[in-house]
Tab-separated table of C-alpha atoms and ligand atoms in Angstrom:
chain	number	residue	atom	x	y	z
A	1	MET	CA	-7.134	0.209	-13.033
A	2	THR	CA	-9.171	2.577	-10.932
A	3	PHE	CA	-8.858	2.268	-7.116
A	4	ASN	CA	-12.590	2.109	-6.879
A	5	HIS	CA	-12.166	-1.292	-8.938
A	6	VAL	CA	-9.562	-2.341	-6.432
A	7	VAL	CA	-11.874	-1.358	-3.261
A	8	GLN	CA	-14.468	-3.276	-5.025
A	9	PHE	CA	-12.302	-6.320	-5.400
A	10	LEU	CA	-11.387	-6.298	-1.796
A	11	GLN	CA	-14.871	-6.403	-0.827
A	12	THR	CA	-15.501	-9.478	-2.908
A	13	LEU	CA	-12.605	-11.096	-1.299
A	14	ALA	CA	-13.774	-10.197	2.221
A	15	PRO	CA	-16.094	-13.277	2.576
A	16	LEU	CA	-13.705	-15.526	1.148
A	17	ALA	CA	-10.756	-14.609	3.054
A	18	HIS	CA	-12.787	-13.900	6.341
A	19	LEU	CA	-11.802	-10.274	6.358
A	20	THR	CA	-13.209	-8.041	9.160
A	21	PRO	CA	-14.051	-4.202	8.144
A	22	ALA	CA	-11.159	-3.101	10.273
A	23	GLU	CA	-8.953	-5.442	8.214
A	24	ILE	CA	-10.475	-4.096	4.932
A	25	SER	CA	-10.004	-0.550	6.226
A	26	ILE	CA	-6.265	-1.382	6.984
A	27	LEU	CA	-5.874	-2.856	3.479
A	28	LYS	CA	-7.222	-0.280	1.475
A	29	THR	CA	-5.683	2.653	3.170
A	30	PRO	CA	-2.517	4.243	1.782
A	31	HIS	CA	-0.106	5.323	4.258
A	32	HIS	CA	1.238	8.372	2.313
A	33	LEU	CA	0.089	10.452	-0.725
A	34	HIS	CA	2.973	12.583	-1.813
A	35	GLN	CA	2.574	14.989	-4.478
A	36	ALA	CA	4.667	17.684	-6.209
A	37	GLU	CA	5.084	19.589	-9.329
A	38	LEU	CA	8.314	19.222	-11.253
A	39	HIS	CA	9.626	22.177	-13.037
A	40	LEU	CA	11.100	22.059	-16.664
A	41	ASN	CA	11.559	24.488	-19.357
A	42	GLY	CA	8.822	26.521	-17.714
A	43	LYS	CA	6.097	23.923	-18.025
A	44	LYS	CA	5.112	22.137	-14.524
A	45	TYR	CA	4.603	18.320	-14.534
A	46	PRO	CA	2.374	16.930	-11.825
A	47	ALA	CA	4.350	14.076	-9.765
A	48	PHE	CA	3.348	11.464	-7.095
A	49	ARG	CA	5.164	9.229	-4.986
A	50	ILE	CA	2.441	6.730	-2.953
A	51	GLN	CA	3.549	4.805	-0.001
A	52	PHE	CA	1.045	2.190	0.292
A	53	ASN	CA	1.953	-0.188	3.190
A	54	ASN	CA	5.032	-0.959	4.906
A	55	ALA	CA	4.077	-3.492	7.401
A	56	ARG	CA	6.398	-6.162	5.699
A	57	GLY	CA	9.319	-3.993	4.869
A	58	PRO	CA	10.382	-0.637	3.312
A	59	TYR	CA	7.953	0.648	0.684
A	60	LYS	CA	8.879	-0.643	-2.819
A	61	GLY	CA	7.910	0.078	-6.396
A	62	GLY	CA	8.394	1.516	-9.634
A	63	ILE	CA	8.237	5.043	-10.982
A	64	ARG	CA	6.359	5.441	-14.415
A	65	PHE	CA	6.639	8.499	-16.692
A	66	HIS	CA	3.435	8.300	-18.898
A	67	PRO	CA	0.942	10.938	-20.167
A	68	GLU	CA	-1.810	9.234	-18.664
A	69	VAL	CA	-0.481	8.852	-15.321
A	70	ASN	CA	-2.931	9.899	-12.586
A	71	GLU	CA	-2.962	9.706	-8.638
A	72	ASP	CA	-5.877	7.321	-8.664
A	73	GLU	CA	-4.034	4.832	-10.993
A	74	VAL	CA	-0.526	5.044	-8.969
A	75	LYS	CA	-2.584	4.343	-5.776
A	76	SER	CA	-4.070	1.012	-7.509
A	77	LEU	CA	-0.445	0.312	-8.636
A	78	ALA	CA	0.900	0.996	-5.065
A	79	PHE	CA	-1.755	-1.380	-3.683
A	80	TRP	CA	-0.629	-4.060	-5.970
A	81	MET	CA	3.099	-3.781	-5.093
A	82	THR	CA	2.035	-4.514	-1.314
A	83	LEU	CA	0.571	-7.375	-2.545
A	84	LYS	CA	3.344	-8.357	-5.123
A	85	THR	CA	5.925	-8.395	-2.486
A	86	ALA	CA	3.833	-10.532	-0.375
A	87	VAL	CA	3.431	-13.129	-2.965
A	88	ALA	CA	7.194	-13.317	-4.074
A	89	ASP	CA	7.771	-13.435	-0.296
A	90	ILE	CA	10.419	-10.435	-0.029
A	91	PRO	CA	10.536	-8.336	2.771
A	92	PHE	CA	8.964	-5.311	1.240
A	93	GLY	CA	5.856	-3.460	1.171
A	94	GLY	CA	4.387	-1.610	-1.498
A	95	GLY	CA	4.622	2.128	-3.128
A	96	LYS	CA	4.726	3.284	-6.685
A	97	GLY	CA	5.739	6.647	-8.405
A	98	GLY	CA	4.789	8.523	-11.554
A	99	VAL	CA	5.206	11.484	-13.289
A	100	ILE	CA	2.741	12.856	-15.831
A	101	VAL	CA	4.615	13.533	-18.991
A	102	ASP	CA	5.373	11.985	-22.536
A	103	PRO	CA	8.915	11.076	-22.228
A	104	LYS	CA	9.150	10.792	-25.943
A	105	THR	CA	8.698	14.579	-26.473
A	106	LEU	CA	11.916	15.046	-23.867
A	107	ASN	CA	15.476	14.979	-25.159
A	108	GLU	CA	17.962	13.396	-23.108
A	109	LYS	CA	19.069	16.420	-20.873
A	110	GLU	CA	15.311	17.313	-20.383
A	111	LEU	CA	14.967	13.642	-19.383
A	112	GLN	CA	17.670	14.054	-16.935
A	113	VAL	CA	16.616	17.158	-15.437
A	114	LEU	CA	13.083	16.057	-14.535
A	115	SER	CA	14.427	12.722	-12.956
A	116	ARG	CA	16.526	14.698	-10.585
A	117	ALA	CA	13.710	17.007	-10.012
A	118	TYR	CA	11.709	14.198	-9.019
A	119	VAL	CA	14.410	12.681	-6.285
A	120	ARG	CA	14.579	16.235	-4.993
A	121	ALA	CA	11.005	16.684	-4.472
A	122	PHE	CA	10.677	13.315	-2.552
A	123	ALA	CA	14.252	12.758	-1.069
A	124	ASP	CA	12.941	13.227	2.321
A	125	HIS	CA	10.820	9.962	1.909
A	126	LEU	CA	12.956	7.746	-0.068
A	127	GLY	CA	16.227	5.784	1.184
A	128	SER	CA	17.266	1.880	1.321
A	129	ASN	CA	15.126	1.399	4.387
A	130	ILE	CA	12.355	3.682	4.015
A	131	ASP	CA	10.964	3.543	0.178
A	132	ILE	CA	12.893	2.006	-2.619
A	133	PRO	CA	12.051	3.080	-6.343
A	134	ALA	CA	12.586	1.183	-9.495
A	135	PRO	CA	11.894	1.338	-13.427
A	136	ASP	CA	8.432	0.855	-14.857
A	137	VAL	CA	6.800	2.025	-17.677
A	138	TYR	CA	9.069	4.399	-19.959
A	139	THR	CA	11.793	4.572	-17.080
A	140	ASN	CA	15.157	2.790	-17.233
A	141	GLY	CA	18.470	2.021	-15.811
A	142	GLN	CA	20.051	5.585	-16.986
A	143	ILE	CA	17.037	7.278	-14.989
A	144	MET	CA	17.680	5.171	-12.015
A	145	ALA	CA	21.463	6.049	-12.126
A	146	TRP	CA	20.736	9.968	-12.532
A	147	MET	CA	18.175	9.608	-9.693
A	148	LEU	CA	20.701	7.579	-7.203
A	149	ASP	CA	23.243	10.283	-8.043
A	150	GLU	CA	20.747	12.968	-7.216
A	151	TYR	CA	19.786	11.168	-4.113
A	152	GLU	CA	23.413	10.505	-2.857
A	153	GLN	CA	24.120	14.385	-3.614
A	154	GLN	CA	21.289	15.416	-1.200
A	155	VAL	CA	22.226	12.967	1.673
A	156	GLY	CA	25.838	13.494	1.278
A	157	TYR	CA	26.821	9.636	1.433
A	158	HIS	CA	26.527	6.364	-0.967
A	159	ASP	CA	23.132	4.429	-0.337
A	160	PRO	CA	22.776	2.358	-3.756
A	161	GLY	CA	19.985	0.245	-2.212
A	162	MET	CA	17.756	3.327	-2.451
A	163	ILE	CA	16.841	2.429	-5.748
A	164	THR	CA	16.893	-0.645	-7.956
A	165	GLY	CA	17.089	-1.334	-11.623
A	166	LYS	CA	20.318	0.454	-11.707
A	167	PRO	CA	22.931	-0.203	-14.396
A	168	LEU	CA	25.572	-2.728	-13.234
A	169	GLU	CA	28.391	-0.044	-12.929
A	170	LEU	CA	26.343	1.575	-10.187
A	171	GLY	CA	25.504	-1.489	-8.222
A	172	GLY	CA	22.775	-3.132	-10.393
A	173	SER	CA	22.313	-6.879	-10.522
A	174	LEU	CA	22.756	-9.206	-13.178
A	175	VAL	CA	19.325	-10.414	-14.733
A	176	ARG	CA	17.317	-7.366	-13.577
A	177	ASP	CA	17.084	-6.179	-17.039
A	178	ILE	CA	15.181	-9.333	-18.243
A	179	ALA	CA	13.825	-10.476	-14.695
A	180	THR	CA	10.034	-9.224	-15.364
A	181	ALA	CA	9.903	-11.570	-18.327
A	182	LEU	CA	12.093	-14.347	-17.051
A	183	GLY	CA	9.735	-14.617	-13.605
A	184	GLY	CA	6.813	-14.895	-15.911
A	185	VAL	CA	8.362	-17.568	-18.090
A	186	PHE	CA	9.204	-19.554	-14.893
A	187	VAL	CA	5.647	-19.246	-13.449
A	188	LEU	CA	4.067	-19.896	-17.278
A	189	GLU	CA	6.339	-23.308	-17.085
A	190	GLU	CA	4.990	-24.552	-13.825
A	191	ALA	CA	1.502	-24.065	-15.162
A	192	VAL	CA	2.018	-25.659	-18.194
A	193	LYS	CA	3.470	-28.552	-16.215
A	194	LYS	CA	0.407	-28.547	-13.853
A	195	LEU	CA	-2.154	-28.402	-16.672
A	196	LYS	CA	0.149	-30.863	-18.857
A	197	PHE	CA	-0.809	-27.986	-21.391
A	198	LYS	CA	0.402	-28.595	-25.144
A	199	GLY	CA	-0.457	-25.337	-26.437
A	200	LYS	CA	2.843	-23.642	-27.976
A	201	ARG	CA	1.064	-20.601	-29.762
A	202	ILE	CA	1.874	-17.311	-28.061
A	203	ALA	CA	0.440	-13.855	-28.788
A	204	ILE	CA	2.203	-10.927	-26.825
A	205	GLN	CA	0.930	-7.600	-26.802
A	206	GLY	CA	3.469	-4.832	-25.730
A	207	PHE	CA	6.960	-4.884	-26.854
A	208	GLY	CA	8.715	-3.009	-24.092
A	209	ASN	CA	11.061	-4.587	-21.504
A	210	ALA	CA	8.593	-7.237	-20.356
A	211	GLY	CA	6.798	-8.027	-24.021
A	212	MET	CA	10.352	-8.208	-25.751
A	213	ASN	CA	12.432	-10.200	-23.408
A	214	ALA	CA	9.316	-12.699	-22.978
A	215	ALA	CA	9.172	-13.100	-26.762
A	216	LYS	CA	13.003	-13.917	-26.745
A	217	LEU	CA	12.848	-16.027	-23.802
A	218	LEU	CA	9.882	-17.793	-24.962
A	219	ALA	CA	11.161	-18.452	-28.469
A	220	GLN	CA	14.309	-19.844	-26.930
A	221	ARG	CA	12.534	-22.358	-24.924
A	222	GLY	CA	10.709	-23.814	-28.442
A	223	PHE	CA	7.265	-21.789	-28.078
A	224	THR	CA	5.981	-20.251	-31.328
A	225	ILE	CA	5.653	-16.420	-31.279
A	226	ILE	CA	2.563	-15.948	-33.859
A	227	ALA	CA	1.932	-12.163	-32.740
A	228	VAL	CA	3.269	-9.044	-31.153
A	229	SER	CA	2.407	-5.632	-30.970
A	230	ASP	CA	3.618	-2.209	-29.422
A	231	SER	CA	1.705	1.050	-29.307
A	232	LYS	CA	1.668	1.498	-32.955
A	233	GLY	CA	0.070	-1.940	-33.712
A	234	GLY	CA	0.878	-5.351	-34.390
A	235	VAL	CA	2.184	-8.221	-36.582
A	236	PHE	CA	1.071	-11.770	-36.836
A	237	ASP	CA	2.348	-14.937	-38.565
A	238	ALA	CA	0.689	-18.069	-37.991
A	239	LYS	CA	3.750	-19.996	-38.618
A	240	GLY	CA	5.637	-17.831	-36.320
A	241	LEU	CA	7.651	-14.676	-36.141
A	242	ASN	CA	11.567	-14.402	-36.224
A	243	VAL	CA	11.833	-12.854	-32.858
A	244	ASP	CA	15.304	-11.729	-33.242
A	245	GLU	CA	14.334	-9.735	-36.706
A	246	VAL	CA	11.329	-8.174	-35.087
A	247	VAL	CA	13.597	-6.773	-32.285
A	248	LYS	CA	16.061	-5.609	-34.953
A	249	ILE	CA	12.763	-3.896	-36.917
A	250	LYS	CA	11.755	-2.369	-33.717
A	251	ASP	CA	15.146	-1.094	-32.909
A	252	ASN	CA	15.870	0.424	-36.184
A	253	THR	CA	12.380	1.653	-37.236
A	254	GLY	CA	10.637	2.177	-33.881
A	255	SER	CA	7.721	-0.590	-34.510
A	256	VAL	CA	7.077	-4.134	-34.943
A	257	GLN	CA	4.762	-3.220	-37.553
A	258	ASN	CA	7.413	-2.753	-40.061
A	259	TYR	CA	8.216	-6.313	-39.806
A	260	SER	CA	7.707	-7.405	-43.606
A	261	SER	CA	6.708	-11.011	-43.859
A	262	GLY	CA	4.091	-10.977	-41.178
A	263	LYS	CA	0.427	-9.381	-41.446
A	264	LYS	CA	-0.297	-6.200	-39.774
A	265	MET	CA	-2.834	-6.201	-36.946
A	266	SER	CA	-4.357	-3.984	-34.459
A	267	ASN	CA	-3.882	-4.372	-30.740
A	268	GLU	CA	-7.414	-5.312	-30.242
A	269	GLU	CA	-7.353	-8.075	-32.936
A	270	LEU	CA	-4.093	-9.607	-31.413
A	271	LEU	CA	-5.880	-9.996	-27.872
A	272	THR	CA	-8.579	-12.269	-29.466
A	273	LEU	CA	-6.520	-14.096	-31.885
A	274	ASP	CA	-6.229	-17.767	-32.187
A	275	CYS	CA	-3.466	-18.683	-29.899
A	276	ASP	CA	-2.815	-21.028	-26.850
A	277	ILE	CA	-1.430	-18.532	-24.586
A	278	LEU	CA	-1.778	-14.588	-24.477
A	279	VAL	CA	0.529	-12.382	-22.715
A	280	PRO	CA	-0.643	-8.869	-22.202
A	281	SER	CA	2.666	-6.912	-21.284
A	282	ALA	CA	1.673	-3.127	-21.783
A	283	LEU	CA	-0.745	-1.053	-20.103
A	284	SER	CA	-3.819	-1.699	-17.939
A	285	GLU	CA	-7.300	-2.682	-18.726
A	286	VAL	CA	-7.038	-4.117	-22.025
A	287	ILE	CA	-8.919	-7.087	-21.694
A	288	THR	CA	-12.340	-6.072	-20.620
A	289	GLU	CA	-16.055	-7.260	-20.375
A	290	LYS	CA	-16.235	-6.142	-24.310
A	291	ASN	CA	-13.679	-8.379	-25.708
A	292	ALA	CA	-13.321	-11.114	-22.659
A	293	ASP	CA	-15.493	-13.401	-24.214
A	294	ALA	CA	-13.614	-13.300	-27.761
A	295	VAL	CA	-10.214	-14.370	-26.060
A	296	LYS	CA	-9.374	-17.750	-27.452
A	297	ALA	CA	-6.117	-18.413	-25.624
A	298	LYS	CA	-6.298	-21.006	-22.753
A	299	ILE	CA	-3.873	-19.492	-20.600
A	300	VAL	CA	-2.980	-15.397	-20.081
A	301	LEU	CA	-0.061	-14.674	-18.423
A	302	GLU	CA	-0.201	-10.895	-17.123
A	303	LEU	CA	3.236	-9.490	-17.563
A	304	ALA	CA	1.593	-6.019	-17.467
A	305	ASN	CA	0.136	-4.606	-14.298
A	306	GLY	CA	-3.787	-4.861	-14.147
A	307	PRO	CA	-4.568	-5.647	-17.633
A	308	THR	CA	-7.776	-7.541	-16.958
A	309	THR	CA	-10.824	-5.646	-15.641
A	310	PRO	CA	-12.939	-7.400	-12.843
A	311	GLU	CA	-15.977	-7.845	-15.353
A	312	ALA	CA	-13.458	-9.692	-17.776
A	313	ASP	CA	-12.181	-11.917	-14.967
A	314	LYS	CA	-15.442	-13.218	-14.455
A	315	ILE	CA	-15.972	-13.942	-18.143
A	316	LEU	CA	-12.388	-15.594	-18.572
A	317	HIS	CA	-12.940	-17.733	-15.541
A	318	ARG	CA	-16.208	-18.902	-16.762
A	319	ASN	CA	-14.768	-20.012	-20.068
A	320	ASN	CA	-12.213	-22.043	-18.194
A	321	ILE	CA	-9.174	-19.666	-19.130
A	322	LEU	CA	-6.414	-19.837	-16.661
A	323	VAL	CA	-5.259	-16.342	-15.531
A	324	LEU	CA	-1.742	-16.051	-14.200
A	325	PRO	CA	-2.342	-12.907	-12.410
A	326	ASP	CA	0.059	-9.940	-12.309
A	327	ILE	CA	1.109	-9.773	-8.887
A	328	LEU	CA	2.581	-13.413	-9.435
A	329	ALA	CA	3.381	-13.449	-13.178
A	330	ASN	CA	5.172	-10.294	-13.364
A	331	ALA	CA	6.861	-10.560	-9.863
A	332	GLY	CA	10.140	-11.431	-11.157
A	333	GLY	CA	11.067	-7.675	-11.891
A	334	VAL	CA	10.604	-6.796	-7.908
A	335	THR	CA	12.223	-10.064	-6.844
A	336	VAL	CA	15.277	-9.293	-8.586
A	337	SER	CA	15.058	-5.747	-7.169
A	338	TYR	CA	15.021	-7.254	-4.017
A	339	PHE	CA	18.330	-9.465	-4.984
A	340	GLU	CA	19.917	-6.029	-5.794
A	341	TRP	CA	18.901	-4.424	-2.550
A	342	VAL	CA	20.453	-7.469	-0.772
A	343	GLN	CA	23.757	-7.342	-2.869
A	344	ASN	CA	23.851	-3.372	-2.185
A	345	GLN	CA	23.393	-3.820	1.590
A	346	SER	CA	26.070	-6.631	1.736
A	347	GLY	CA	28.399	-4.910	-1.013
A	348	TYR	CA	28.724	-8.611	-2.417
A	349	TYR	CA	27.744	-9.052	-5.892
A	350	TRP	CA	26.344	-12.373	-7.423
A	351	LYS	CA	27.101	-14.160	-10.620
A	352	GLU	CA	24.343	-14.671	-13.146
A	353	GLU	CA	23.748	-18.094	-12.534
A	354	GLU	CA	23.215	-17.541	-9.133
A	355	VAL	CA	20.771	-14.693	-9.559
A	356	ARG	CA	18.860	-16.904	-12.169
A	357	ALA	CA	18.589	-19.975	-9.946
A	358	ARG	CA	17.426	-17.952	-7.078
A	359	LEU	CA	14.793	-16.003	-9.218
A	360	ARG	CA	13.682	-19.468	-10.545
A	361	GLU	CA	13.395	-20.768	-6.959
A	362	LYS	CA	11.116	-17.950	-5.559
A	363	MET	CA	8.908	-17.866	-8.563
A	364	THR	CA	8.409	-21.659	-8.379
A	365	GLU	CA	7.879	-21.598	-4.542
A	366	ALA	CA	5.280	-18.658	-4.963
A	367	PHE	CA	3.624	-20.836	-7.848
A	368	GLY	CA	3.568	-23.997	-5.823
A	369	LYS	CA	2.095	-22.502	-2.689
A	370	LEU	CA	-0.468	-20.558	-4.608
A	371	TRP	CA	-1.415	-23.664	-6.841
A	372	SER	CA	-2.138	-25.995	-3.651
A	373	ALA	CA	-3.968	-23.307	-1.846
A	374	TRP	CA	-6.349	-22.845	-4.971
A	375	GLU	CA	-6.698	-26.289	-6.021
A	376	GLY	CA	-10.248	-27.790	-5.883
A	377	LYS	CA	-11.803	-24.315	-5.024
A	378	LYS	CA	-14.706	-22.695	-7.119
A	379	TYR	CA	-13.008	-19.002	-7.471
A	380	ASP	CA	-10.333	-18.391	-9.798
A	381	PHE	CA	-6.498	-18.316	-9.517
A	382	ARG	CA	-6.457	-14.571	-9.190
A	383	THR	CA	-8.636	-14.771	-5.972
A	384	ALA	CA	-6.628	-17.557	-4.415
A	385	THR	CA	-3.378	-15.391	-5.088
A	386	TYR	CA	-5.002	-12.119	-3.725
A	387	ILE	CA	-6.190	-14.079	-0.526
A	388	HIS	CA	-2.853	-15.440	0.075
A	389	ALA	CA	-1.199	-11.953	-0.318
A	390	VAL	CA	-3.735	-10.077	1.950
A	391	LYS	CA	-3.132	-12.600	4.471
A	392	LYS	CA	0.403	-12.265	4.515
A	393	VAL	CA	-0.003	-8.362	4.909
A	394	LEU	CA	-2.579	-8.711	7.738
A	395	ALA	CA	-0.479	-11.173	9.682
A	396	ALA	CA	2.532	-8.544	9.705
A	397	GLU	CA	-0.021	-6.008	10.930
A	398	ARG	CA	-1.313	-8.037	13.396
A	399	LEU	CA	2.221	-8.759	14.865
A	400	ARG	CA	2.754	-4.914	14.778
A	401	GLY	CA	-0.455	-4.454	16.835
A	402	LYS	CA	-2.174	-2.634	14.282
A	403	VAL	CA	-5.106	-4.953	13.953
B	501	LIG	N1	7.882	-1.859	-11.973
B	501	LIG	C1	8.237	-3.178	-11.644
B	501	LIG	C2	6.670	-3.570	-10.943
B	501	LIG	O1	5.490	-2.948	-11.476
B	501	LIG	C3	9.235	-3.272	-10.517
B	501	LIG	C4	9.026	-2.935	-9.146
B	501	LIG	C5	10.441	-2.912	-8.409
B	501	LIG	O2	11.565	-3.328	-8.831
B	501	LIG	O3	10.320	-2.115	-7.586
B	501	LIG	O4	6.594	-4.655	-10.314
């Protein structure tokens, strides 16, 4: 989503949250925009690290490797991280990183060189009490491991808390690999309880870390996954897909579309499919003013960042569709990143059950607070979530004497 959209949204929020022009200015101004060019095989890859706001704690947010990364988008994502950490009530600010690269064109060795180059370029600005990256689109635990190693070589001491989403052997946390999806499932379960919602048919767009794990977790909980998709397209079966089988097919052939007993469908068709719950789990701006009116789901669980445009949001609200917004729905990832950081800082590691229980507690509390603040209001649930988040950021800024 463009940063212009973000600013527009802040403006619409202003009267509802009683924001002054000075407060809006603080909220929309990133602290630092770091840029670099990473060199690999004679080619240059533009790279960014945007540190948006650290009033509530060190900057925090993932690094994405994607051909469509651009500074404007990284800025929006860094802004959202600022709000996401506030919603999840964890002591971090917001930041985000990106490299304009198609990682699918690189071999393992090249990927390692690029990951290390990223850290060398921004090492002065990173650290467990400064700015803490994590995985995002097309980055993973192995990349975090190379980045940690490069950072520790640069500074000359161990600092596992400088990055999260690491493999367990290097100080990662149990549950981090499925945390985004699991956090989303906890939020969905709370919403279902509040609405006494009976619908079980789910369509999931995107089959990366978030989408795939959501499919598995929701199927285990008795939901029927009727459609899933990846960048190549989707597959649909009204009776429900065999999720384990789809995962196998994806692993073996590269696309869920090769699942043989379903009907093929496009990503676009999946979004407007007759289902009860829609879970966009891929890239941003997929629900737009063009298709929002055709969305048939009654609940949208945003596991992706920014999947719904502001225009589409208005249409969904008008059509009585509950959107569980990204900064709440996918906050499970950064929440377990926080747990990972806590474990790194204390050098004491928790059991799986403890991480799961703490994640459930955090997500349930966040949802409960937002729901009670929203009940009876005319505006949508996303607006209530944003109001809550910006107020928390501003409260910290006020105590610091910045507003
Ligand atoms: N990239 C994830 C997100 O957008 C995780 C960020 C983190 O763990 O710092 O929320």
